[in-house]
Each structure stands twice: as C-alpha cells, then as structure tokens.
XYZ file of C-alpha atoms in Angstrom:
750
model
C 112.023 113.178 112.733
C 109.913 116.331 112.760
C 111.934 119.503 112.322
C 110.930 122.781 113.940
C 112.385 125.605 111.806
C 111.287 128.419 114.128
C 113.833 130.673 115.786
C 115.011 129.797 119.258
C 117.296 132.041 121.284
C 120.612 130.352 121.987
C 124.258 131.102 122.471
C 126.694 129.978 119.784
C 130.197 128.574 119.876
C 130.927 128.136 116.138
C 128.314 130.277 114.375
C 129.390 133.921 114.384
C 133.121 133.149 114.314
C 135.480 133.930 111.414
C 137.446 130.813 110.395
C 139.621 130.809 107.295
C 137.657 130.042 104.135
C 138.008 126.399 103.048
C 138.428 127.210 99.339
C 140.862 130.086 99.817
C 144.198 128.313 99.385
C 143.094 126.465 96.244
C 141.820 129.672 94.670
C 144.878 131.813 95.339
C 147.302 129.052 94.283
C 145.412 128.185 91.081
C 144.474 124.646 92.112
C 140.740 125.364 92.109
C 139.065 124.094 88.948
C 136.710 126.491 87.243
C 134.518 125.802 84.226
C 137.275 126.125 81.630
C 139.780 124.100 83.687
C 138.083 120.744 83.078
C 139.122 118.528 80.176
C 138.185 115.073 78.900
C 140.185 112.683 76.679
C 139.429 113.172 72.996
C 137.440 116.355 73.563
C 136.561 118.645 70.672
C 136.414 122.441 70.659
C 132.977 123.976 70.270
C 132.368 127.394 68.746
C 129.170 129.308 67.965
C 128.353 131.494 64.956
C 126.404 134.568 66.014
C 124.235 137.018 64.122
C 125.820 140.381 63.256
C 122.334 141.885 62.930
C 119.928 143.144 65.586
C 116.814 141.842 63.840
C 116.719 139.662 60.742
C 114.845 136.753 59.195
C 117.129 133.754 58.621
C 116.358 132.807 55.027
C 118.985 130.101 54.562
C 121.972 128.516 56.303
C 124.484 126.559 54.206
C 126.833 124.467 56.365
C 128.175 122.114 53.691
C 131.600 123.746 53.309
C 132.094 123.845 57.078
C 131.085 120.197 57.453
C 133.576 119.150 54.751
C 136.513 120.983 56.363
C 139.069 118.444 57.656
C 138.971 118.311 61.443
C 135.313 119.342 61.758
C 133.333 116.590 63.508
C 129.886 118.189 63.853
C 127.952 121.212 62.579
C 124.764 122.300 64.283
C 121.786 124.503 63.399
C 118.279 124.840 64.795
C 117.308 121.833 62.668
C 119.417 119.686 65.020
C 117.520 121.019 68.036
C 113.864 120.236 67.282
C 111.146 121.806 69.407
C 110.425 119.315 72.199
C 108.983 121.882 74.612
C 105.376 120.683 74.215
C 103.874 124.156 74.236
C 105.915 125.438 77.190
C 106.473 129.053 76.109
C 109.240 129.732 78.626
C 111.200 126.644 77.558
C 110.676 127.503 73.888
C 112.212 130.924 74.525
C 115.254 129.229 76.075
C 115.518 126.920 73.070
C 115.218 129.786 70.589
C 117.767 131.823 72.511
C 120.263 128.941 72.472
C 119.919 128.621 68.683
C 117.887 131.030 66.537
C 115.141 129.309 64.610
C 113.289 131.705 62.305
C 114.797 135.063 63.179
C 117.930 136.512 64.721
C 116.558 138.744 67.447
C 119.675 140.592 68.622
C 123.318 141.222 67.801
C 125.016 138.043 69.026
C 122.097 135.626 68.698
C 123.417 132.104 68.014
C 122.591 130.799 64.517
C 124.941 127.805 64.109
C 127.695 125.907 65.918
C 130.624 123.613 65.138
C 132.777 121.074 66.965
C 136.299 120.578 65.646
C 139.608 119.056 66.668
C 141.070 122.425 67.680
C 140.142 126.080 68.081
C 141.768 127.148 64.817
C 139.770 124.636 62.783
C 136.553 125.546 64.596
C 137.099 129.236 63.903
C 137.817 128.528 60.245
C 134.673 126.409 59.997
C 132.504 129.260 61.292
C 133.762 131.455 58.457
C 132.642 128.818 55.939
C 129.025 128.809 57.150
C 126.920 130.931 54.808
C 123.835 132.616 56.280
C 121.325 134.522 54.175
C 119.571 137.229 56.223
C 116.629 139.511 55.452
C 117.127 142.585 57.619
C 114.199 143.910 59.640
C 113.704 147.206 61.513
C 115.045 146.960 65.045
C 114.548 148.783 68.344
C 116.929 148.731 71.321
C 115.590 151.568 73.531
C 112.917 150.657 76.074
C 110.839 153.827 75.568
C 110.981 153.562 71.791
C 110.030 149.875 71.958
C 107.086 150.777 74.228
C 105.652 153.154 71.620
C 102.654 151.848 69.610
C 104.433 152.377 66.268
C 107.649 150.561 67.283
C 108.993 147.716 65.098
C 107.284 144.515 66.228
C 109.764 141.980 67.589
C 107.556 138.948 68.215
C 104.150 138.627 66.559
C 103.086 135.906 69.028
C 103.237 138.275 72.018
C 99.911 139.692 73.210
C 99.998 141.772 76.392
C 98.796 139.834 79.420
C 97.430 141.508 82.538
C 95.103 143.846 80.638
C 91.346 143.644 80.143
C 90.077 143.152 77.529
C 92.813 141.011 76.031
C 94.428 142.820 73.078
C 93.625 141.641 69.558
C 96.976 142.842 68.191
C 100.496 141.729 69.159
C 102.874 144.273 70.689
C 106.272 144.632 72.319
C 104.644 144.778 75.768
C 104.430 141.211 77.024
C 102.831 141.859 80.406
C 101.275 144.534 82.607
C 101.332 143.986 86.375
C 99.936 146.146 89.177
C 100.325 146.220 92.962
C 99.169 148.468 95.776
C 96.265 149.429 97.994
C 94.218 152.480 99.009
C 93.094 155.369 96.790
C 96.208 156.924 95.292
C 94.432 159.684 93.366
C 92.461 160.835 96.414
C 95.581 160.688 98.561
C 97.572 162.723 96.061
C 94.853 165.382 96.057
C 95.343 165.789 99.813
C 99.116 166.180 99.576
C 100.731 169.484 100.539
C 103.907 168.665 98.620
C 104.324 166.526 95.490
C 107.391 165.396 93.577
C 106.940 163.944 90.094
C 109.922 162.768 88.048
C 110.931 160.393 85.250
C 114.122 158.393 85.645
C 116.146 156.196 83.286
C 118.710 153.487 83.881
C 120.838 151.818 81.231
C 121.453 148.114 80.767
C 124.367 146.621 82.679
C 126.146 143.273 82.853
C 126.944 141.322 86.007
C 130.616 141.641 85.125
C 131.760 138.214 86.363
C 135.390 137.567 85.502
C 134.900 133.912 84.526
C 133.144 133.455 81.166
C 130.515 130.773 80.618
C 132.242 127.424 80.087
C 131.275 123.766 79.958
C 132.398 120.317 78.859
C 129.635 118.041 77.556
C 129.926 114.323 76.882
C 127.073 112.211 75.497
C 127.624 108.464 75.307
C 126.220 106.106 72.706
C 123.826 104.631 75.289
C 122.195 108.049 75.826
C 123.785 108.816 79.177
C 125.580 112.139 79.441
C 127.820 114.242 81.657
C 128.004 118.019 81.842
C 130.727 119.858 83.757
C 129.758 123.523 83.964
C 130.103 126.795 85.843
C 126.583 127.402 87.103
C 124.556 128.681 90.020
C 122.192 125.729 89.800
C 123.264 122.415 88.319
C 119.942 120.708 89.081
C 118.050 123.353 87.098
C 120.594 123.068 84.271
C 119.965 119.303 84.230
C 116.214 119.795 83.956
C 116.453 122.401 81.192
C 119.096 120.658 79.110
C 117.380 117.286 79.370
C 114.035 118.728 78.312
C 115.489 120.666 75.384
C 117.387 117.608 74.085
C 114.669 115.050 74.759
C 116.732 113.182 77.350
C 115.694 111.529 80.593
C 116.913 113.795 83.384
C 118.217 110.754 85.258
C 120.609 110.024 82.386
C 122.254 113.454 82.555
C 124.708 114.050 85.378
C 125.661 117.679 85.928
C 128.666 118.661 88.042
C 129.187 122.270 89.060
C 132.683 123.676 88.925
C 134.072 126.438 91.078
C 132.364 129.620 89.960
C 134.314 132.741 89.083
C 131.392 135.061 89.729
C 127.765 134.726 88.739
C 125.587 137.315 90.501
C 122.500 135.931 88.764
C 124.026 135.704 85.287
C 124.733 131.994 85.657
C 121.180 131.017 86.543
C 120.256 130.541 82.857
C 121.482 128.081 80.245
C 123.057 129.826 77.249
C 125.396 127.462 75.406
C 125.171 124.237 77.441
C 122.398 122.594 75.363
C 124.420 123.412 72.244
C 127.512 121.706 73.681
C 125.486 118.604 74.543
C 123.913 118.513 71.075
C 127.334 118.860 69.438
C 128.709 116.027 71.578
C 125.745 113.810 70.724
C 126.232 114.463 67.022
C 130.027 114.098 67.046
C 130.163 111.158 69.424
C 132.944 112.827 71.423
C 133.178 115.232 74.380
C 132.875 118.908 73.448
C 134.342 121.825 75.372
C 132.686 125.188 74.809
C 133.993 128.405 76.370
C 132.503 131.802 75.557
C 134.786 134.663 74.612
C 134.367 137.921 76.533
C 132.708 139.431 73.467
C 130.178 136.586 73.475
C 129.515 136.976 77.187
C 128.517 140.602 76.674
C 126.631 140.136 73.405
C 124.866 136.879 74.129
C 124.436 136.238 77.859
C 121.902 137.951 80.046
C 122.392 141.525 81.201
C 119.955 143.511 83.356
C 116.962 145.436 82.088
C 117.230 148.996 80.890
C 114.422 150.992 82.490
C 112.277 154.083 82.259
C 110.376 154.877 85.467
C 107.799 157.549 86.338
C 107.477 158.318 90.062
C 105.006 160.586 91.841
C 104.986 160.921 95.638
C 102.900 163.243 97.820
C 103.386 164.190 101.475
C 101.619 166.211 104.154
C 103.228 169.158 105.942
C 104.118 166.962 108.911
C 106.212 164.713 106.653
C 103.779 161.808 106.301
C 103.748 160.299 102.821
C 100.078 160.286 101.854
C 100.336 158.733 98.370
C 102.917 157.064 96.159
C 102.632 156.095 92.502
C 105.088 154.575 90.016
C 104.973 153.318 86.438
C 107.909 151.122 85.502
C 108.960 150.079 81.992
C 111.631 147.366 81.961
C 113.296 145.870 78.884
C 113.365 142.066 78.845
C 115.280 141.352 75.638
C 113.354 139.704 72.780
C 111.498 137.273 75.066
C 108.733 137.707 77.623
C 109.969 138.326 81.173
C 108.801 139.320 84.643
C 111.381 141.963 85.478
C 109.073 144.985 85.704
C 106.757 142.933 87.906
C 109.566 142.485 90.446
C 110.483 146.168 90.175
C 106.860 147.109 90.845
C 106.817 144.839 93.905
C 110.012 146.232 95.437
C 109.663 149.937 94.559
C 107.952 151.175 97.732
C 108.595 148.133 99.943
C 110.612 150.152 102.486
C 107.695 152.381 103.478
C 104.431 152.381 105.420
C 101.940 153.770 102.917
C 98.204 154.321 103.126
C 97.807 154.813 99.374
C 100.234 153.201 96.943
C 100.173 151.966 93.345
C 102.829 150.518 91.091
C 102.338 149.436 87.481
C 104.993 147.469 85.603
C 105.377 146.884 81.853
C 107.626 144.184 80.360
C 108.999 145.567 77.075
C 110.630 143.505 74.314
C 113.740 144.975 72.674
C 116.373 143.717 70.229
C 118.924 143.060 72.928
C 120.106 139.849 74.647
C 117.644 137.931 76.804
C 117.555 139.666 80.181
C 118.839 137.716 83.188
C 118.986 138.221 86.929
C 121.568 140.495 88.471
C 121.691 140.382 92.266
C 118.254 141.497 93.547
C 117.070 141.732 89.942
C 114.982 144.804 89.102
C 115.116 146.259 92.625
C 118.122 148.639 92.224
C 116.488 150.521 89.336
C 113.182 150.932 91.176
C 115.024 152.039 94.326
C 117.015 154.611 92.314
C 113.832 156.257 91.112
C 111.903 156.076 94.389
C 114.772 156.990 96.717
C 115.767 159.923 94.495
C 112.204 161.243 94.627
C 112.035 160.615 98.389
C 115.179 162.711 98.863
C 113.726 165.549 96.816
C 110.400 165.377 98.639
C 112.120 165.502 102.043
C 113.744 168.799 101.024
C 110.390 170.190 99.869
C 108.817 169.276 103.196
C 111.804 170.766 105.018
C 112.915 167.602 106.783
C 116.249 165.845 107.055
C 116.223 162.948 104.537
C 116.921 160.404 107.296
C 114.206 161.707 109.636
C 111.766 161.801 106.722
C 112.478 158.146 105.978
C 112.311 157.135 109.645
C 108.891 158.772 109.927
C 107.576 156.755 106.982
C 109.527 153.502 107.395
C 107.710 150.176 107.334
C 107.612 148.217 110.572
C 106.312 144.951 111.969
C 102.616 144.776 111.111
C 102.874 147.103 108.093
C 101.032 145.954 104.971
C 103.726 145.937 102.297
C 103.119 147.820 99.074
C 103.109 144.482 97.216
C 100.612 142.752 99.524
C 101.816 140.793 102.572
C 102.060 142.019 106.176
C 105.601 142.294 107.535
C 106.877 140.355 110.520
C 109.991 141.536 112.399
C 112.017 143.641 109.933
C 115.146 145.764 109.969
C 114.424 148.922 107.974
C 113.853 151.063 111.077
C 116.974 149.840 112.889
C 119.164 150.386 109.796
C 117.908 153.968 109.503
C 118.523 154.654 113.198
C 122.017 153.163 112.885
C 122.757 155.380 109.879
C 121.454 158.456 111.699
C 123.865 157.785 114.578
C 126.806 156.642 112.440
C 129.991 158.789 112.563
C 129.900 158.912 108.757
C 126.770 161.103 108.882
C 128.517 163.616 111.123
C 131.755 163.894 109.138
C 132.352 167.303 107.468
C 132.205 167.725 103.680
C 134.468 169.835 101.521
C 134.019 171.891 98.368
C 132.258 170.156 95.450
C 131.402 167.266 97.731
C 127.992 165.781 98.460
C 126.516 163.157 100.747
C 123.656 160.870 99.840
C 121.812 158.046 101.535
C 119.191 155.566 100.409
C 117.289 152.472 101.531
C 116.844 149.138 99.805
C 114.751 145.982 100.063
C 114.853 142.399 98.821
C 112.433 139.495 99.326
C 114.841 136.546 99.858
C 113.803 133.058 98.833
C 113.840 129.532 100.303
C 112.798 126.595 98.165
C 113.582 122.928 97.619
C 116.723 121.779 99.419
C 118.354 118.418 100.087
C 121.399 117.704 102.250
C 123.412 114.660 103.396
C 125.578 114.631 106.525
C 127.908 111.636 106.866
C 130.004 110.878 109.956
C 133.236 109.000 109.279
C 134.646 106.380 111.626
C 137.374 108.870 112.578
C 134.754 111.333 113.777
C 135.087 113.763 110.900
C 131.983 114.954 109.089
C 131.303 115.248 105.370
C 128.409 117.521 104.450
C 127.049 117.182 100.899
C 124.846 120.026 99.708
C 123.210 120.870 96.395
C 123.282 124.650 96.557
C 126.245 125.984 94.572
C 128.644 128.054 96.684
C 128.639 131.528 95.147
C 129.314 133.566 98.287
C 131.005 131.454 100.949
C 128.228 129.046 101.869
C 130.577 126.077 102.321
C 132.257 127.777 105.261
C 128.940 128.912 106.703
C 127.357 125.467 106.400
C 130.391 123.838 107.993
C 129.977 126.233 110.912
C 126.309 125.295 111.201
C 127.057 121.561 111.178
C 129.797 122.042 113.765
C 127.418 124.082 115.909
C 124.674 121.464 115.875
C 126.982 118.496 116.463
C 129.080 120.318 119.040
C 132.403 119.641 117.312
C 135.176 121.836 115.963
C 134.755 123.562 112.590
C 137.955 121.917 111.346
C 136.269 118.509 111.617
C 133.645 119.364 108.976
C 134.120 119.454 105.206
C 131.337 120.663 102.949
C 131.182 119.619 99.279
C 128.820 120.461 96.432
C 127.356 117.161 95.264
C 126.596 116.456 91.610
C 123.046 115.852 90.421
C 123.373 112.059 90.639
C 124.516 112.089 94.264
C 121.799 114.103 95.966
C 118.112 114.947 95.720
C 116.927 118.004 93.819
C 117.986 121.490 94.935
C 116.716 124.770 93.606
C 119.005 127.356 92.041
C 121.372 129.350 94.238
C 119.569 132.640 93.772
C 117.263 134.906 95.735
C 119.782 134.883 98.626
C 118.588 131.353 99.402
C 121.901 129.477 99.550
C 122.915 129.770 103.193
C 119.342 130.267 104.453
C 117.871 127.123 102.921
C 120.911 124.849 103.133
C 121.662 125.821 106.726
C 118.096 124.902 107.618
C 118.526 121.542 105.877
C 121.927 121.089 107.539
C 120.439 121.679 110.987
C 117.710 119.153 110.207
C 120.229 116.576 108.906
C 122.505 117.101 111.924
C 119.633 116.605 114.332
C 118.697 113.410 112.500
C 122.312 112.256 112.889
C 122.279 113.168 116.580
C 119.228 110.968 117.066
C 121.227 108.045 115.642
C 124.276 108.972 117.752
C 122.105 108.878 120.874
C 120.729 105.463 119.854
C 124.240 104.106 119.321
C 125.410 105.465 122.674
C 122.414 103.907 124.387
C 123.314 100.604 122.739
C 126.944 100.901 123.866
C 125.821 101.642 127.426
C 122.880 99.210 127.293
C 120.464 101.816 128.617
C 117.200 103.295 127.229
C 117.739 105.931 124.525
C 115.365 108.236 126.414
C 118.069 108.509 129.078
C 120.672 109.803 126.606
C 121.051 113.478 125.697
C 123.474 115.219 123.340
C 125.584 118.010 124.790
C 128.577 119.768 123.205
C 129.595 116.894 120.964
C 129.042 114.152 123.528
C 126.386 111.645 124.471
C 125.520 112.128 128.131
C 123.716 109.542 130.252
C 120.995 110.925 132.507
C 119.130 109.509 135.442
C 119.907 108.171 138.913
C 120.735 104.635 137.794
C 123.382 105.491 135.179
C 124.096 109.203 135.454
C 127.635 108.396 136.515
C 128.563 106.827 133.166
C 131.432 108.673 131.430
C 130.477 110.783 128.404
C 130.911 109.319 124.930
C 132.307 111.678 122.286
C 131.119 111.720 118.697
C 134.502 110.304 117.718
C 134.169 107.377 120.132
C 130.663 106.555 118.951
C 131.729 106.792 115.291
C 134.710 104.506 115.890
C 132.375 101.795 117.201
C 129.767 102.244 114.470
C 130.821 99.093 112.620
C 129.676 96.965 115.561
C 126.625 99.005 116.584
C 124.671 99.127 113.338
C 126.888 100.526 110.599
C 127.491 104.019 109.164
C 126.031 107.052 110.903
C 124.437 109.722 108.741
C 121.745 112.340 108.740
C 119.631 113.232 105.760
C 117.203 116.081 105.144
C 114.912 117.151 102.351
C 112.824 120.270 102.927
C 111.056 123.123 101.224
C 112.543 126.020 103.148
C 109.833 128.601 103.766
C 109.860 131.937 105.574
C 113.106 133.304 104.178
C 112.463 136.686 105.786
C 112.705 139.972 103.905
C 115.870 142.046 104.042
C 116.556 145.775 104.310
C 119.638 147.980 104.111
C 120.526 151.670 104.292
C 123.665 153.084 102.654
C 125.631 156.346 102.952
C 127.831 157.723 100.174
C 130.166 160.742 99.981
C 131.209 161.882 96.520
C 133.322 164.652 95.048
C 132.469 166.017 91.596
C 134.789 168.053 89.396
C 132.464 170.732 87.953
C 134.781 171.327 84.984
C 135.045 167.720 83.775
C 132.104 165.981 85.443
C 134.482 163.386 86.873
C 133.451 161.791 90.161
C 135.354 160.292 93.072
C 133.745 158.183 95.797
C 135.296 159.406 99.040
C 133.524 157.288 101.629
C 130.867 154.590 101.625
C 129.027 152.831 104.470
C 126.636 149.866 104.379
C 124.246 149.099 107.238
C 122.199 145.934 106.736
C 120.203 143.399 108.730
C 121.620 139.864 108.431
C 119.201 138.191 110.833
C 122.174 136.238 112.174
C 125.628 136.525 110.635
C 126.820 132.907 110.435
C 130.277 133.922 109.143
C 130.583 137.710 109.671
C 133.552 138.106 107.314
C 131.572 136.608 104.447
C 128.578 138.784 105.339
C 130.748 141.891 105.240
C 132.152 140.735 101.907
C 128.640 140.413 100.505
C 127.807 143.922 101.703
C 130.977 145.340 100.168
C 130.641 143.443 96.894
C 127.062 144.578 96.336
C 128.004 148.179 97.105
C 130.996 148.054 94.745
C 128.860 146.724 91.896
C 126.169 149.305 92.590
C 128.709 152.129 92.536
C 129.974 150.956 89.137
C 126.398 150.758 87.855
C 125.658 154.257 89.138
C 128.721 155.964 87.681
C 130.145 154.081 84.695
C 128.543 150.888 83.490
C 126.159 150.704 80.526
C 125.548 148.828 77.279
C 126.037 151.205 74.350
C 124.274 150.325 71.093
C 124.860 151.979 67.743
C 122.205 152.995 65.258
C 122.758 149.617 63.582
C 121.610 147.841 66.758
C 125.054 146.391 67.464
C 126.736 146.477 70.869
C 129.711 148.853 70.763
C 131.450 148.078 74.054
C 131.524 144.279 74.384
C 134.646 144.060 76.554
C 136.123 145.283 79.834
C 138.226 147.862 78.028
C 135.140 149.833 76.985
C 132.614 148.490 79.487
C 134.204 149.867 82.638
C 133.626 148.075 85.928
C 135.175 149.568 89.104
C 138.739 148.630 90.000
C 140.425 149.061 93.374
C 141.569 152.605 92.632
C 137.964 153.658 91.962
C 136.701 152.717 95.418
C 137.345 153.617 99.046
C 137.364 150.939 101.739
C 133.657 150.228 102.112
C 132.636 150.299 105.775
C 130.014 147.861 107.027
C 127.767 147.517 110.054
C 125.940 144.229 110.602
C 122.597 144.368 112.385
C 120.931 141.199 113.621
C 117.129 141.241 113.787
C 116.374 137.491 113.925
C 114.248 135.877 111.251
C 111.564 134.028 113.250
C 111.358 131.307 110.576
C 114.933 130.031 110.918
C 116.379 128.151 113.935
C 119.304 130.580 114.151
C 117.433 133.660 112.882
C 119.304 133.712 109.539
C 118.229 135.949 106.639
C 119.796 135.986 103.182
C 122.277 138.833 102.725
C 123.740 138.532 99.225
C 121.376 140.689 97.212
C 120.029 143.554 99.291
C 123.414 145.299 99.296
C 123.184 146.160 95.577
C 119.775 147.835 95.910
C 120.562 151.196 97.613
C 123.837 152.213 95.851
C 122.319 153.640 92.638
C 120.138 156.004 94.663
C 122.716 156.722 97.383
C 125.314 157.690 94.770
C 122.745 159.677 92.754
C 121.645 161.593 95.841
C 125.290 162.329 96.698
C 126.056 163.565 93.182
C 122.837 165.624 93.082
C 123.736 167.242 96.399
C 127.292 167.922 95.226
C 126.297 169.628 91.952
C 122.964 171.126 93.021
C 121.085 169.458 90.154
C 118.829 166.408 90.383
C 120.391 163.541 88.401
C 117.756 161.483 86.577
C 119.785 159.144 84.345
C 122.036 156.239 85.380
C 124.970 155.896 84.885
C 126.035 159.390 85.865
C 129.002 159.483 83.526
C 130.973 162.742 83.181
C 129.142 163.764 79.971
C 125.744 163.300 81.668
C 126.833 165.296 84.720
C 128.126 168.124 82.532
C 124.919 168.073 80.480
C 122.851 168.316 83.674
C 124.955 171.237 84.901
C 124.655 173.047 81.580
C 120.896 172.449 81.444
C-alpha cells in the first residue's frame, strides 16, 4: 500500500488530548525496570580499571595477580578486544575508547576490566592489576589545544577540510565552512558592528540513571544484552562489529531509561561486558558509578567562538561571521560542524559565513547533548545580536523580527526553508504578558531564539489487532520523552478507537526490523509516521474482512470512526461492523489482522523557539536567581500537549543550569575535580520558577498530522536568554558560560 506522508488538514479526536501516561504508575511505584534492575542467574559483577592520568603511554599491564584471586572469573585488556574494524576510523575510535590500546587519552580512560562473583572481589581484583605508564604532556583547554605548539594527542590526525592537505598531524581534526554572499564586502557597508569572543565550558547531560547493562554470551555464539540505551539497534550493530559477532546472533533489549538526552546514544562499557561474559562463560552485569559516568562517558564540547555581525542604520543585518572551535575529546568529531550550521539559522542573511574547527583535547569522548552544539553557537550569536540591537537603537525583539528567516529564505547552512515558526514565535513573545511585566532593582530581562534541524530516518513498526479488539503497537524507537503515549494516540486516531484500547511496547532487536537511534527529535516524528502507515495497512485488511463478512465488494466498504461502513444503493443499509466485531471473527475470515510498516522518514521539518528570562543578580555576591521563564516553540502539531510542555520545560531547565552553574573543572594535572552531583551542580526545584510554555502549531507539510520534533530545540535559547538577562541586570556583557558568581563578580570588577 502506497503511503502519502504529506500533511492533510483534519480534525482530531485522540491526537491533541492529554491522557495519563502509560508508564507513570510503574515509574512512581518502582515497578519499572531500568538498566540496573535486570538480573540473570549466575551473573558476575563487572568492573573497569580506569587511567588516573590525562595522557600516558601504556607500557605494560600485568593482570596475573588479579586473575589468580579467588572469585575472579575473567580479566580483560585491549588484547582481548582485537581490532576488527577493517579500517573504519570511527569504529576504531569507539573500540579504543571502550578499552585503551596504546595510550590512555584522558582521566578515566578504561585500561582493563574484571568479572568476579561479587562487587567486593571485583574491586579487590582491580587493585591487583599493575599498569606501567609513561606520562605525556596533556592539554584540556580548547584554545590551548588549538595552538600550533600544543601537545599532540593523536599523531594519525591530519586536518581535513583544508587545501592543501597538511603534511603534519595536529589537534584539529576537521575544518568546515558554510555560508553565502560576500561577508567582507557586506561588513564594509555596515553602519554598526559588534565583534566578540565567547567561551562555554564542558557540561554533562546529568541523567540520574548511570550506564548499566547485563550481557550474556552463550557457548554457541548467541548473545543477549539488556541495556539502558537510546538506540538498541545501533548498539547491536556496534557491539557485534567490535566483537566479531553476527548481528543476528546478538539480541539487544532496551530497558526503561532514566534520562539520556543524547548521552546514551554511544556505547561505552557494553562491548566490555559482552567480552567479559564471552571469556567467563557466564552473564556479566556492569553498572557505572557516578564518578565513572562523569569521567568516562560523553559530555558536551567546550567551545571558544568568535562572532562578528554588522547592521545598517535601518536595522537590517548586512553581514554575519563566526569562527567556532569545539572540543571533541581525544577522537575526531563533527561537533563544530553542527555548531557552524546552526549558528545563524534563525536569520535571513545576504552575507554569512561560519567556520568550524574540531579540536582534540585530553578529555572524555564528546557525545550528543540535546541539540548538540547548537546551544553554544546560539549563546554567542544571540548575545551579539542583543548587543547589536542596542547599538542600532532598536528593541531586541523588533530587531530580530526584522531579520528573522521565513518561508523561502536560504538558510545560512544551505537549504531553502519551507513553512517555519521563527517569525510566529517572535511575535508571540512580543505580545506575551511576560514581556510587559515590570522589573525591580538588580533585575534584568533577556530573550533569545534557537533552532534545530530535526531528523527522520529508518523506522519499522508492527500493529497487531487482538481478537478482543485491543491493539498492540510494537515500535523500535526507544521512549525517552513520552513517545509511547503519543504513538498510542496516533494509532487510536487512525483506527478510530479509544486510546485505552492501544498499548505500545518497545520491541527488542530480534522482534522488529531495524530502527535508527532515538535522537535528533526523531522519535515521535518518524514512529508516528510509521504508525499511521501501519494502521492504514491494517484498515485495508479490516475493510477486506468486513467485505467478506458481508459478501460485498471491498470497494464498497469504507472505514469511519472505528467501523466498517457499507456504501452503495444495494447494501448501504447494512449495519456497521466495529473493529472489535471484525477482530472477533478473524479466525474464520483469514486469520490474524495486523499492519506493518517500514519507512525512511524524510522531511522532519526544522524547529524554532524563542525564550524569555527574568533574573535577579546580587551585586555583592554575584549570586543569581531566575525569577520567571517563558518558552514559546513551534511543535507543528502537539500530539500529547502535556508531554510537549514537559519537553519545553525540561530543555529550559537544563539550559538554565548550563548557563549559571554547570561545568567540568580540570586541575593542572588534567584530572576531573568535580565528578559527582555534589560538586557538579545541576538545578534542583528550588533553583527554578515554574517555567511557562506556549505551544505554537505551524504544520510540517511532510507529516500527515503536521508533526515536528520538539525535544531538542528547547535547550538552544536558554544559554543566551539567561546571559542577556544577566548582562542587562549588571550592565556588563557576559562572555563566559557558566555565569557563576565568581565570573559575574569578575566581570563587574573589570
């Protein structure tokens, strides 16, 4: 059955309502099973030995004493994980990150692992492993690593994206450039110019659940992996390739996920757990400590960004230029490339240029964090935009409205926009009561815009109708933000039945075709499209069964509000048949009724948001208090508005923490000094006001219901909105995130 994914105007009965979340009771009562809640008979405890040095050659590892300790069933080093990547540089980096081979590249890099009968024995075994290191100079700051004389981290890295190709290795793995027009000529015409350099520090996603898995490899080569992940199909592919297994022999089951935000899109310890199980011949459970999560799983990039923007007297931006340096850990990445693409995406620009540099540092391998790379670029650009608006003499909102991208605008990173929501979000903010509320002493208001691409990708879904008329929907996109409820609403909408009759489950990798990772805000967008397709395939079968039951041509049967309806003069008086009635007779009309769909979901539709923030700053201590915060964002179509609001609020809360408190702090020895929630401070309830939300719905023309992804855009504006509020409160432009009290006081004193 051909599936038309284009938007069609329609009224909804289920979509847009707010039913109770299906996983809520289990989660609040403790019945939900997260990664560390799964156990297998005879399982061993896995533990990993990690480097205490930021950069060191591994001269020798002696595991004999650990292996001889009673209760130890397996000891693992890089020698047990041979290179099977066949020249795939990206996969080799994953392998090396899971278990250091020649060098330890950061504080916390795995160098050995054990599996023992209990945690005490495993911990004791780690102490018996003797590692001989040769210390090397290290560099953890992105600007210092960018310098030509910086300690070299990887002598196989030669900068790509430059011509001619360099003949010497460096810490810059890639240069990327985007834009159009003549920036230099445009800047020469500008009446007003703002030029600034901004810095942001490295942050962690801050998920409460640590990485955890249980791995079991059988003697026949088949294996099971239970794991907290955002993409169990991708985990299967990576783990199988790294261990030399057939992917079909590895079944991966995703647990409930206690937060991911991009940090659980990469394998960190899972291949190690599988290798330990294969060597020991027993299941192995491996759970990271909080210290390990911070030291050895992927945080964001730290950045250093130069921005220069010029405008005419009438407020038209005539030229925009940015150079972005993003840290990517000790392995090549593409984080600055994404930052360069998103930096000026909110604006209609005649002359624009962005250049991104990926910079290696002796820190953990960088991972995604909710619209990865975009918040840092938006902080720099939106801060400069605010300053330029004041120079021109315009209200910051009116200045942005004048220059906002619109349908038909050529984006700064290349494509031409279709229907987009940046203009409507700005107009909504301009008219919002928040913008008209009075401010008190030492208080400031800031606003900022943000953009994210949104992704689609490979998606597979099964919809099965039981003989009692209930529906089971099996999807392969991990539920990280409420997608099970949303997809149940979509299935109910298409079939014309009540939401309570649908149950959505996340299928394991052996039960469903391949699905891409739940990232890029693709979960509800792509799986709802596949669900609609599967439901329509099921409806075709339901119509055929009804026609058979009535003994009339299927062309004379339509589907309306959960019922088969006979049409035509000869049999239009036949009573309707409900889905439940047709399902009950399925055993005598041809067997089970199901709908299946496999698609590559295209046209995800870009997303925009505008945020407002009020902040109070104590000029004596530099302490800040967020007084009020408002999010306005385009959802395309809010399938479950409560979940959409939750995504808006969650992104804003994380962005506020990033802007004011959160950062990785490294000592001169290259070791992380605040690897725990006591010293790495994420916001708690008392730090935040109730975050107000306003949902706009500018339909995505490439989705039957007009849906756009919403999960990531909401973290993009907060860094800049908070920075603009603080800058307005203290009268000094803040250039360094997070704006901790010492940095605010230093800015005031300077």
